[in-house]
């Protein structure tokens, strides 16, 4: 089997992970971006009601154009899982785009989880893509930058395949075209995560599922704590306020993942649509094997496609590494958290900027 290192189109890059107090602040920024008045409901044309939140840069550029971004989350995760990315992206936004653009992000709970409806009928990634499109219609958005992680990436592929004209850029993180072979190492921690009821057990299961030992055992730059201690405490704190999962929603989302498939022809059409594409993967991901991102890269190629594979990356949500963004003259920091990378925040930002008229910008 081809190793990640042997794939010339997907260079490995380092990811520093959680290293500073600022990163820890971003992990705990939930109340800042998802306060009691931030969550809204929208009745969609697809027949369901979804819960969403809007996030904007605080320092508005007067008369500037607005970049619109829709964030599509993964399996049985609420939109609050985007918190670290949202916090750092908005924090860095003005520096990244020189105050010439405003940004509006929309995050939402997919059907089957959180504050959105849990319909009893079968879910598909194509149907869930229609939910995302209907939410864009709710805001009268003709187009948006589409960012999806894991199952959210599958939904994003369906959206891009169905209505490419509504996609300004496409960011796909740790995802798949479908029909992939699971890594057997994910089976036990996934089951433990689903079955666990106590916060301690949930945190332990998620540490095994989402992060590698080589990452967790590294120290952070403040105090004597390791990433393992920091992330365990964060996951335990989050588990203390985690809403009870809907088993109906879980089963239906799982079936949507298992039946997801994007053919060669559809991938070619997505590629030929011409909008900027950013592929972000983790070389140590045990949820969706890294070869799935390499498969996408074999079909999505050209000057409009950029690939980042984190050498020790996996599913988590945060790291900053300035040297990893030198390819992007507008970006001055990058974000990811091994083992599974959710993306480099300002690298994602640069993909937003590129499609807004900066044709010389190299993703």
mmCIF file of C-alpha atoms in Angstrom:
data_model
loop_
_atom_site.group_PDB
_atom_site.id
_atom_site.type_symbol
_atom_site.label_atom_id
_atom_site.label_comp_id
_atom_site.label_asym_id
_atom_site.label_seq_id
_atom_site.Cartn_x
_atom_site.Cartn_y
_atom_site.Cartn_z
ATOM 1 C CA UNK A 1 0.000 0.000 0.000
ATOM 2 C CA UNK A 2 1.358 3.438 -0.880
ATOM 3 C CA UNK A 3 2.514 5.410 2.111
ATOM 4 C CA UNK A 4 1.629 9.046 2.577
ATOM 5 C CA UNK A 5 5.266 10.032 2.095
ATOM 6 C CA UNK A 6 5.342 8.456 -1.367
ATOM 7 C CA UNK A 7 2.540 10.665 -2.706
ATOM 8 C CA UNK A 8 4.254 13.549 -4.550
ATOM 9 C CA UNK A 9 1.105 15.648 -4.778
ATOM 10 C CA UNK A 10 0.619 15.705 -1.009
ATOM 11 C CA UNK A 11 3.680 17.003 0.851
ATOM 12 C CA UNK A 12 3.741 16.403 4.578
ATOM 13 C CA UNK A 13 3.884 19.521 6.741
ATOM 14 C CA UNK A 14 4.456 19.891 10.448
ATOM 15 C CA UNK A 15 1.691 20.797 12.875
ATOM 16 C CA UNK A 16 2.654 22.229 16.227
ATOM 17 C CA UNK A 17 -0.668 21.659 17.935
ATOM 18 C CA UNK A 18 -1.789 23.238 21.187
ATOM 19 C CA UNK A 19 1.303 25.042 22.439
ATOM 20 C CA UNK A 20 0.210 28.272 24.114
ATOM 21 C CA UNK A 21 -2.296 29.869 26.428
ATOM 22 C CA UNK A 22 -3.900 31.503 23.381
ATOM 23 C CA UNK A 23 -4.649 28.079 21.939
ATOM 24 C CA UNK A 24 -6.184 26.957 25.211
ATOM 25 C CA UNK A 25 -8.293 30.120 25.273
ATOM 26 C CA UNK A 26 -9.601 29.207 21.816
ATOM 27 C CA UNK A 27 -10.586 25.749 23.033
ATOM 28 C CA UNK A 28 -12.666 27.337 25.775
ATOM 29 C CA UNK A 29 -14.178 30.143 23.669
ATOM 30 C CA UNK A 30 -17.569 28.445 23.453
ATOM 31 C CA UNK A 31 -19.465 31.063 25.469
ATOM 32 C CA UNK A 32 -17.908 33.799 23.347
ATOM 33 C CA UNK A 33 -19.264 32.440 20.065
ATOM 34 C CA UNK A 34 -22.230 30.352 21.192
ATOM 35 C CA UNK A 35 -23.852 32.454 23.886
ATOM 36 C CA UNK A 36 -27.488 31.980 24.953
ATOM 37 C CA UNK A 37 -28.754 34.441 22.341
ATOM 38 C CA UNK A 38 -26.569 33.254 19.473
ATOM 39 C CA UNK A 39 -28.487 30.124 18.522
ATOM 40 C CA UNK A 40 -31.305 30.599 16.043
ATOM 41 C CA UNK A 41 -33.742 28.298 14.276
ATOM 42 C CA UNK A 42 -34.601 28.147 10.586
ATOM 43 C CA UNK A 43 -37.440 26.182 9.006
ATOM 44 C CA UNK A 44 -35.987 24.885 5.751
ATOM 45 C CA UNK A 45 -37.575 23.982 2.440
ATOM 46 C CA UNK A 46 -36.335 20.412 2.982
ATOM 47 C CA UNK A 47 -39.000 19.957 5.638
ATOM 48 C CA UNK A 48 -36.837 20.200 8.747
ATOM 49 C CA UNK A 49 -35.835 22.909 11.202
ATOM 50 C CA UNK A 50 -32.140 23.422 11.925
ATOM 51 C CA UNK A 51 -30.329 25.308 14.641
ATOM 52 C CA UNK A 52 -27.593 27.678 13.512
ATOM 53 C CA UNK A 53 -25.351 30.504 14.664
ATOM 54 C CA UNK A 54 -23.770 33.437 12.845
ATOM 55 C CA UNK A 55 -20.206 34.567 13.527
ATOM 56 C CA UNK A 56 -18.687 37.821 12.203
ATOM 57 C CA UNK A 57 -15.467 39.794 12.523
ATOM 58 C CA UNK A 58 -15.805 42.503 15.162
ATOM 59 C CA UNK A 59 -13.858 45.234 13.389
ATOM 60 C CA UNK A 60 -15.921 45.932 10.297
ATOM 61 C CA UNK A 61 -14.379 47.434 7.188
ATOM 62 C CA UNK A 62 -16.796 50.124 6.068
ATOM 63 C CA UNK A 63 -18.246 49.479 2.626
ATOM 64 C CA UNK A 64 -16.162 46.346 2.172
ATOM 65 C CA UNK A 65 -17.444 43.206 0.536
ATOM 66 C CA UNK A 66 -18.539 40.328 2.747
ATOM 67 C CA UNK A 67 -17.038 36.875 2.474
ATOM 68 C CA UNK A 68 -19.683 34.287 3.319
ATOM 69 C CA UNK A 69 -18.707 30.918 4.744
ATOM 70 C CA UNK A 70 -20.813 27.889 5.627
ATOM 71 C CA UNK A 71 -19.244 25.416 8.068
ATOM 72 C CA UNK A 72 -20.495 21.816 7.850
ATOM 73 C CA UNK A 73 -19.642 19.598 10.818
ATOM 74 C CA UNK A 74 -19.041 15.854 11.044
ATOM 75 C CA UNK A 75 -20.713 12.793 12.532
ATOM 76 C CA UNK A 76 -22.859 13.510 15.599
ATOM 77 C CA UNK A 77 -21.031 16.739 16.406
ATOM 78 C CA UNK A 78 -22.853 20.002 16.972
ATOM 79 C CA UNK A 79 -21.741 23.259 15.407
ATOM 80 C CA UNK A 80 -20.028 24.183 18.674
ATOM 81 C CA UNK A 81 -17.205 21.829 17.690
ATOM 82 C CA UNK A 82 -16.099 24.614 15.324
ATOM 83 C CA UNK A 83 -15.353 26.904 18.303
ATOM 84 C CA UNK A 84 -11.502 26.905 18.176
ATOM 85 C CA UNK A 85 -11.416 27.446 14.422
ATOM 86 C CA UNK A 86 -14.034 30.219 14.597
ATOM 87 C CA UNK A 87 -12.247 31.925 17.472
ATOM 88 C CA UNK A 88 -8.848 31.976 15.810
ATOM 89 C CA UNK A 89 -10.109 32.746 12.324
ATOM 90 C CA UNK A 90 -12.033 35.808 13.504
ATOM 91 C CA UNK A 91 -9.108 36.852 15.700
ATOM 92 C CA UNK A 92 -6.726 36.730 12.739
ATOM 93 C CA UNK A 93 -9.125 37.914 10.059
ATOM 94 C CA UNK A 94 -8.238 41.601 9.937
ATOM 95 C CA UNK A 95 -4.508 40.880 9.718
ATOM 96 C CA UNK A 96 -5.053 38.211 7.076
ATOM 97 C CA UNK A 97 -7.046 40.377 4.678
ATOM 98 C CA UNK A 98 -5.677 43.848 5.496
ATOM 99 C CA UNK A 99 -9.063 45.163 6.608
ATOM 100 C CA UNK A 100 -10.446 45.115 3.075
ATOM 101 C CA UNK A 101 -13.079 42.426 3.597
ATOM 102 C CA UNK A 102 -15.587 41.402 6.212
ATOM 103 C CA UNK A 103 -16.415 37.788 6.936
ATOM 104 C CA UNK A 104 -19.635 36.110 8.009
ATOM 105 C CA UNK A 105 -19.588 32.461 9.015
ATOM 106 C CA UNK A 106 -22.625 30.278 9.533
ATOM 107 C CA UNK A 107 -22.344 27.092 11.573
ATOM 108 C CA UNK A 108 -25.275 24.753 12.089
ATOM 109 C CA UNK A 109 -26.302 21.419 13.534
ATOM 110 C CA UNK A 110 -26.882 18.772 10.895
ATOM 111 C CA UNK A 111 -30.163 16.901 10.956
ATOM 112 C CA UNK A 112 -30.093 14.284 13.685
ATOM 113 C CA UNK A 113 -27.975 16.142 16.234
ATOM 114 C CA UNK A 114 -28.039 19.082 18.621
ATOM 115 C CA UNK A 115 -30.835 21.581 18.251
ATOM 116 C CA UNK A 116 -31.870 20.485 14.758
ATOM 117 C CA UNK A 117 -34.714 18.131 13.959
ATOM 118 C CA UNK A 118 -34.240 14.369 14.086
ATOM 119 C CA UNK A 119 -36.472 13.141 11.243
ATOM 120 C CA UNK A 120 -37.229 9.446 11.219
ATOM 121 C CA UNK A 121 -36.711 8.891 7.499
ATOM 122 C CA UNK A 122 -33.453 7.821 5.872
ATOM 123 C CA UNK A 123 -30.596 10.324 5.772
ATOM 124 C CA UNK A 124 -28.190 10.652 2.852
ATOM 125 C CA UNK A 125 -25.264 12.989 2.353
ATOM 126 C CA UNK A 126 -27.036 14.358 -0.718
ATOM 127 C CA UNK A 127 -30.130 15.082 1.368
ATOM 128 C CA UNK A 128 -28.019 16.744 4.041
ATOM 129 C CA UNK A 129 -26.364 18.835 1.327
ATOM 130 C CA UNK A 130 -29.847 20.030 0.418
ATOM 131 C CA UNK A 131 -30.259 21.147 4.042
ATOM 132 C CA UNK A 132 -27.091 23.248 3.728
ATOM 133 C CA UNK A 133 -28.289 24.739 0.449
ATOM 134 C CA UNK A 134 -31.692 25.481 1.961
ATOM 135 C CA UNK A 135 -29.959 27.275 4.833
ATOM 136 C CA UNK A 136 -28.040 29.367 2.299
ATOM 137 C CA UNK A 137 -31.390 30.159 0.676
ATOM 138 C CA UNK A 138 -32.709 31.201 4.093
ATOM 139 C CA UNK A 139 -29.984 33.867 4.182
ATOM 140 C CA UNK A 140 -30.432 34.740 0.497
ATOM 141 C CA UNK A 141 -26.853 33.698 -0.202
ATOM 142 C CA UNK A 142 -26.277 33.035 -3.877
ATOM 143 C CA UNK A 143 -22.902 31.474 -3.098
ATOM 144 C CA UNK A 144 -20.551 30.775 -0.213
ATOM 145 C CA UNK A 145 -17.196 29.333 0.716
ATOM 146 C CA UNK A 146 -17.989 25.762 1.748
ATOM 147 C CA UNK A 147 -15.950 24.180 4.555
ATOM 148 C CA UNK A 148 -16.634 20.601 5.630
ATOM 149 C CA UNK A 149 -14.925 18.188 7.996
ATOM 150 C CA UNK A 150 -15.285 14.387 7.983
ATOM 151 C CA UNK A 151 -18.975 13.663 7.297
ATOM 152 C CA UNK A 152 -19.294 17.395 6.682
ATOM 153 C CA UNK A 153 -16.733 17.019 3.904
ATOM 154 C CA UNK A 154 -18.864 14.298 2.337
ATOM 155 C CA UNK A 155 -21.855 16.633 2.486
ATOM 156 C CA UNK A 156 -19.717 19.410 0.982
ATOM 157 C CA UNK A 157 -18.729 17.164 -1.931
ATOM 158 C CA UNK A 158 -22.398 16.470 -2.606
ATOM 159 C CA UNK A 159 -23.185 20.176 -2.462
ATOM 160 C CA UNK A 160 -20.349 21.038 -4.841
ATOM 161 C CA UNK A 161 -21.416 18.283 -7.225
ATOM 162 C CA UNK A 162 -25.059 19.352 -7.228
ATOM 163 C CA UNK A 163 -24.708 23.129 -7.577
ATOM 164 C CA UNK A 164 -21.087 24.097 -8.331
ATOM 165 C CA UNK A 165 -22.116 27.653 -9.221
ATOM 166 C CA UNK A 166 -22.994 28.262 -5.575
ATOM 167 C CA UNK A 167 -19.515 27.318 -4.340
ATOM 168 C CA UNK A 168 -16.921 30.112 -4.122
ATOM 169 C CA UNK A 169 -14.308 27.777 -2.676
ATOM 170 C CA UNK A 170 -14.311 24.256 -1.260
ATOM 171 C CA UNK A 171 -12.330 23.173 1.803
ATOM 172 C CA UNK A 172 -12.389 19.432 2.517
ATOM 173 C CA UNK A 173 -10.891 18.173 5.762
ATOM 174 C CA UNK A 174 -10.195 14.564 6.755
ATOM 175 C CA UNK A 175 -12.956 13.213 4.544
ATOM 176 C CA UNK A 176 -13.635 10.678 1.790
ATOM 177 C CA UNK A 177 -15.393 10.110 -1.505
ATOM 178 C CA UNK A 178 -16.988 7.071 0.189
ATOM 179 C CA UNK A 179 -16.811 3.265 0.384
ATOM 180 C CA UNK A 180 -13.608 3.373 2.388
ATOM 181 C CA UNK A 181 -12.096 0.588 4.482
ATOM 182 C CA UNK A 182 -12.064 1.523 8.150
ATOM 183 C CA UNK A 183 -8.926 1.492 10.257
ATOM 184 C CA UNK A 184 -9.497 -1.325 12.801
ATOM 185 C CA UNK A 185 -7.845 0.813 15.488
ATOM 186 C CA UNK A 186 -10.875 3.107 15.511
ATOM 187 C CA UNK A 187 -13.432 0.417 16.377
ATOM 188 C CA UNK A 188 -12.939 0.110 20.143
ATOM 189 C CA UNK A 189 -12.494 3.813 21.007
ATOM 190 C CA UNK A 190 -15.463 4.711 18.788
ATOM 191 C CA UNK A 191 -17.672 2.207 20.620
ATOM 192 C CA UNK A 192 -16.352 3.419 23.978
ATOM 193 C CA UNK A 193 -17.115 7.020 23.016
ATOM 194 C CA UNK A 194 -20.684 6.180 22.030
ATOM 195 C CA UNK A 195 -21.382 3.950 25.033
ATOM 196 C CA UNK A 196 -19.700 6.096 27.692
ATOM 197 C CA UNK A 197 -21.936 8.048 30.057
ATOM 198 C CA UNK A 198 -19.428 9.483 32.541
ATOM 199 C CA UNK A 199 -17.334 12.499 31.470
ATOM 200 C CA UNK A 200 -14.091 10.757 32.466
ATOM 201 C CA UNK A 201 -14.842 7.745 30.263
ATOM 202 C CA UNK A 202 -15.909 9.962 27.366
ATOM 203 C CA UNK A 203 -12.690 11.991 27.587
ATOM 204 C CA UNK A 204 -10.501 8.883 27.709
ATOM 205 C CA UNK A 205 -12.249 7.358 24.690
ATOM 206 C CA UNK A 206 -11.947 10.567 22.689
ATOM 207 C CA UNK A 207 -8.249 10.905 23.479
ATOM 208 C CA UNK A 208 -7.677 7.458 21.971
ATOM 209 C CA UNK A 209 -9.914 8.157 19.000
ATOM 210 C CA UNK A 210 -8.804 11.660 18.081
ATOM 211 C CA UNK A 211 -5.139 12.013 19.013
ATOM 212 C CA UNK A 212 -1.897 10.064 18.745
ATOM 213 C CA UNK A 213 0.341 9.284 21.713
ATOM 214 C CA UNK A 214 3.300 10.971 20.039
ATOM 215 C CA UNK A 215 1.267 14.189 19.891
ATOM 216 C CA UNK A 216 -0.279 13.957 23.344
ATOM 217 C CA UNK A 217 2.997 13.321 25.138
ATOM 218 C CA UNK A 218 4.543 16.605 23.953
ATOM 219 C CA UNK A 219 4.736 19.485 26.480
ATOM 220 C CA UNK A 220 3.066 22.829 25.944
ATOM 221 C CA UNK A 221 5.019 26.079 26.181
ATOM 222 C CA UNK A 222 3.559 27.200 29.512
ATOM 223 C CA UNK A 223 3.891 25.375 32.802
ATOM 224 C CA UNK A 224 4.732 21.700 33.101
ATOM 225 C CA UNK A 225 1.608 20.224 31.509
ATOM 226 C CA UNK A 226 1.590 17.983 28.457
ATOM 227 C CA UNK A 227 -0.958 18.150 25.675
ATOM 228 C CA UNK A 228 -2.456 14.957 27.069
ATOM 229 C CA UNK A 229 -3.324 16.703 30.332
ATOM 230 C CA UNK A 230 -4.637 19.813 28.594
ATOM 231 C CA UNK A 231 -6.750 17.915 26.079
ATOM 232 C CA UNK A 232 -8.047 15.426 28.632
ATOM 233 C CA UNK A 233 -9.246 18.284 30.841
ATOM 234 C CA UNK A 234 -10.846 20.026 27.873
ATOM 235 C CA UNK A 235 -12.619 16.876 26.676
ATOM 236 C CA UNK A 236 -13.834 16.101 30.190
ATOM 237 C CA UNK A 237 -15.144 19.644 30.618
ATOM 238 C CA UNK A 238 -16.913 19.427 27.269
ATOM 239 C CA UNK A 239 -18.389 16.030 28.144
ATOM 240 C CA UNK A 240 -19.873 17.512 31.315
ATOM 241 C CA UNK A 241 -22.138 19.717 29.206
ATOM 242 C CA UNK A 242 -22.620 17.367 26.251
ATOM 243 C CA UNK A 243 -26.225 16.853 25.310
ATOM 244 C CA UNK A 244 -27.535 13.313 25.201
ATOM 245 C CA UNK A 245 -27.113 11.878 21.727
ATOM 246 C CA UNK A 246 -30.142 10.793 19.726
ATOM 247 C CA UNK A 247 -29.760 7.132 18.773
ATOM 248 C CA UNK A 248 -32.143 7.647 15.858
ATOM 249 C CA UNK A 249 -30.018 10.531 14.626
ATOM 250 C CA UNK A 250 -26.844 8.519 15.171
ATOM 251 C CA UNK A 251 -28.092 5.518 13.193
ATOM 252 C CA UNK A 252 -29.344 7.683 10.348
ATOM 253 C CA UNK A 253 -26.140 9.727 10.126
ATOM 254 C CA UNK A 254 -24.120 6.507 10.186
ATOM 255 C CA UNK A 255 -26.191 5.127 7.299
ATOM 256 C CA UNK A 256 -25.638 8.371 5.388
ATOM 257 C CA UNK A 257 -21.879 7.892 5.756
ATOM 258 C CA UNK A 258 -21.973 4.230 4.759
ATOM 259 C CA UNK A 259 -23.999 4.923 1.591
ATOM 260 C CA UNK A 260 -22.016 8.012 0.564
ATOM 261 C CA UNK A 261 -20.258 7.819 -2.805
ATOM 262 C CA UNK A 262 -18.888 10.364 -5.267
ATOM 263 C CA UNK A 263 -18.050 8.794 -8.629
ATOM 264 C CA UNK A 264 -15.027 9.568 -10.789
ATOM 265 C CA UNK A 265 -17.269 11.510 -13.156
ATOM 266 C CA UNK A 266 -18.662 13.672 -10.363
ATOM 267 C CA UNK A 267 -15.207 14.334 -8.941
ATOM 268 C CA UNK A 268 -14.054 15.394 -12.410
ATOM 269 C CA UNK A 269 -17.007 17.773 -12.678
ATOM 270 C CA UNK A 270 -16.177 19.279 -9.278
ATOM 271 C CA UNK A 271 -12.565 19.727 -10.353
ATOM 272 C CA UNK A 272 -13.547 21.253 -13.685
ATOM 273 C CA UNK A 273 -15.843 23.777 -11.988
ATOM 274 C CA UNK A 274 -12.671 25.758 -11.342
ATOM 275 C CA UNK A 275 -13.270 27.132 -7.845
ATOM 276 C CA UNK A 276 -10.331 26.950 -5.381
ATOM 277 C CA UNK A 277 -10.105 23.673 -3.463
ATOM 278 C CA UNK A 278 -8.187 23.057 -0.245
ATOM 279 C CA UNK A 279 -7.615 19.469 0.926
ATOM 280 C CA UNK A 280 -6.472 19.009 4.527
ATOM 281 C CA UNK A 281 -5.619 15.595 5.963
ATOM 282 C CA UNK A 282 -3.893 13.951 8.879
ATOM 283 C CA UNK A 283 -1.295 11.248 8.261
ATOM 284 C CA UNK A 284 -2.171 9.522 11.551
ATOM 285 C CA UNK A 285 -5.948 9.690 11.250
ATOM 286 C CA UNK A 286 -7.610 6.463 12.405
ATOM 287 C CA UNK A 287 -11.194 7.562 11.725
ATOM 288 C CA UNK A 288 -10.901 8.140 7.991
ATOM 289 C CA UNK A 289 -7.623 6.705 6.659
ATOM 290 C CA UNK A 290 -5.269 9.308 5.126
ATOM 291 C CA UNK A 291 -5.262 7.410 1.825
ATOM 292 C CA UNK A 292 -8.801 8.743 1.310
ATOM 293 C CA UNK A 293 -7.483 12.295 1.082
ATOM 294 C CA UNK A 294 -4.806 11.111 -1.339
ATOM 295 C CA UNK A 295 -7.518 9.522 -3.468
ATOM 296 C CA UNK A 296 -9.349 12.834 -3.573
ATOM 297 C CA UNK A 297 -6.097 14.551 -4.555
ATOM 298 C CA UNK A 298 -5.664 12.176 -7.481
ATOM 299 C CA UNK A 299 -9.002 13.384 -8.860
ATOM 300 C CA UNK A 300 -8.937 17.009 -7.704
ATOM 301 C CA UNK A 301 -5.833 18.533 -9.236
ATOM 302 C CA UNK A 302 -4.615 21.644 -10.950
ATOM 303 C CA UNK A 303 -3.411 25.102 -10.035
ATOM 304 C CA UNK A 304 -6.659 25.729 -8.159
ATOM 305 C CA UNK A 305 -6.094 22.804 -5.750
ATOM 306 C CA UNK A 306 -3.860 22.882 -2.671
ATOM 307 C CA UNK A 307 -3.150 19.934 -0.368
ATOM 308 C CA UNK A 308 -1.906 19.857 3.211
ATOM 309 C CA UNK A 309 -1.171 16.589 4.989
ATOM 310 C CA UNK A 310 -0.117 16.936 8.606
ATOM 311 C CA UNK A 311 2.703 14.532 9.448
ATOM 312 C CA UNK A 312 1.282 13.821 12.893
ATOM 313 C CA UNK A 313 -2.181 15.144 12.186
ATOM 314 C CA UNK A 314 -5.508 13.547 13.014
ATOM 315 C CA UNK A 315 -9.005 14.730 13.996
ATOM 316 C CA UNK A 316 -8.546 17.439 16.554
ATOM 317 C CA UNK A 317 -9.198 21.124 16.335
ATOM 318 C CA UNK A 318 -6.211 23.367 16.730
ATOM 319 C CA UNK A 319 -2.609 24.305 16.208
ATOM 320 C CA UNK A 320 -0.684 27.298 15.031
ATOM 321 C CA UNK A 321 2.387 27.161 12.847
ATOM 322 C CA UNK A 322 3.473 30.322 11.061
ATOM 323 C CA UNK A 323 6.052 28.582 8.896
ATOM 324 C CA UNK A 324 3.383 26.321 7.393
ATOM 325 C CA UNK A 325 1.652 29.229 5.681
ATOM 326 C CA UNK A 326 4.512 30.668 3.666
ATOM 327 C CA UNK A 327 2.818 29.587 0.466
ATOM 328 C CA UNK A 328 0.043 32.057 1.155
ATOM 329 C CA UNK A 329 1.195 35.671 1.004
ATOM 330 C CA UNK A 330 -1.992 36.799 2.708
ATOM 331 C CA UNK A 331 -1.748 34.367 5.601
ATOM 332 C CA UNK A 332 0.418 34.754 8.679
ATOM 333 C CA UNK A 333 -0.508 31.674 10.728
ATOM 334 C CA UNK A 334 -1.890 28.182 10.290
ATOM 335 C CA UNK A 335 -4.171 26.107 12.410
ATOM 336 C CA UNK A 336 -4.543 22.371 13.014
ATOM 337 C CA UNK A 337 -4.475 19.870 15.836
ATOM 338 C CA UNK A 338 -3.062 16.363 15.464
ATOM 339 C CA UNK A 339 -4.054 13.522 15.094
ATOM 340 C CA UNK A 340 -6.936 14.545 12.824
ATOM 341 C CA UNK A 341 -6.550 18.045 11.456
ATOM 342 C CA UNK A 342 -9.487 20.343 11.115
ATOM 343 C CA UNK A 343 -7.512 22.804 8.972
ATOM 344 C CA UNK A 344 -5.146 25.633 8.999
ATOM 345 C CA UNK A 345 -7.333 28.541 9.945
ATOM 346 C CA UNK A 346 -5.681 31.238 7.925
ATOM 347 C CA UNK A 347 -4.880 28.805 5.139
ATOM 348 C CA UNK A 348 -8.613 28.283 4.952
ATOM 349 C CA UNK A 349 -8.999 32.046 5.113
ATOM 350 C CA UNK A 350 -6.635 32.380 2.179
ATOM 351 C CA UNK A 351 -8.859 30.079 0.146
ATOM 352 C CA UNK A 352 -11.751 32.395 0.966
ATOM 353 C CA UNK A 353 -9.729 35.413 -0.137
ATOM 354 C CA UNK A 354 -8.526 33.810 -3.347
ATOM 355 C CA UNK A 355 -11.940 33.328 -4.822
ATOM 356 C CA UNK A 356 -12.873 36.921 -4.117
ATOM 357 C CA UNK A 357 -10.931 38.324 -7.024
ATOM 358 C CA UNK A 358 -7.286 37.732 -6.159
ATOM 359 C CA UNK A 359 -6.601 35.472 -9.115
ATOM 360 C CA UNK A 360 -2.838 35.627 -8.572
ATOM 361 C CA UNK A 361 -3.096 34.139 -5.117
ATOM 362 C CA UNK A 362 -1.627 30.624 -4.952
ATOM 363 C CA UNK A 363 -3.568 28.256 -2.749
#
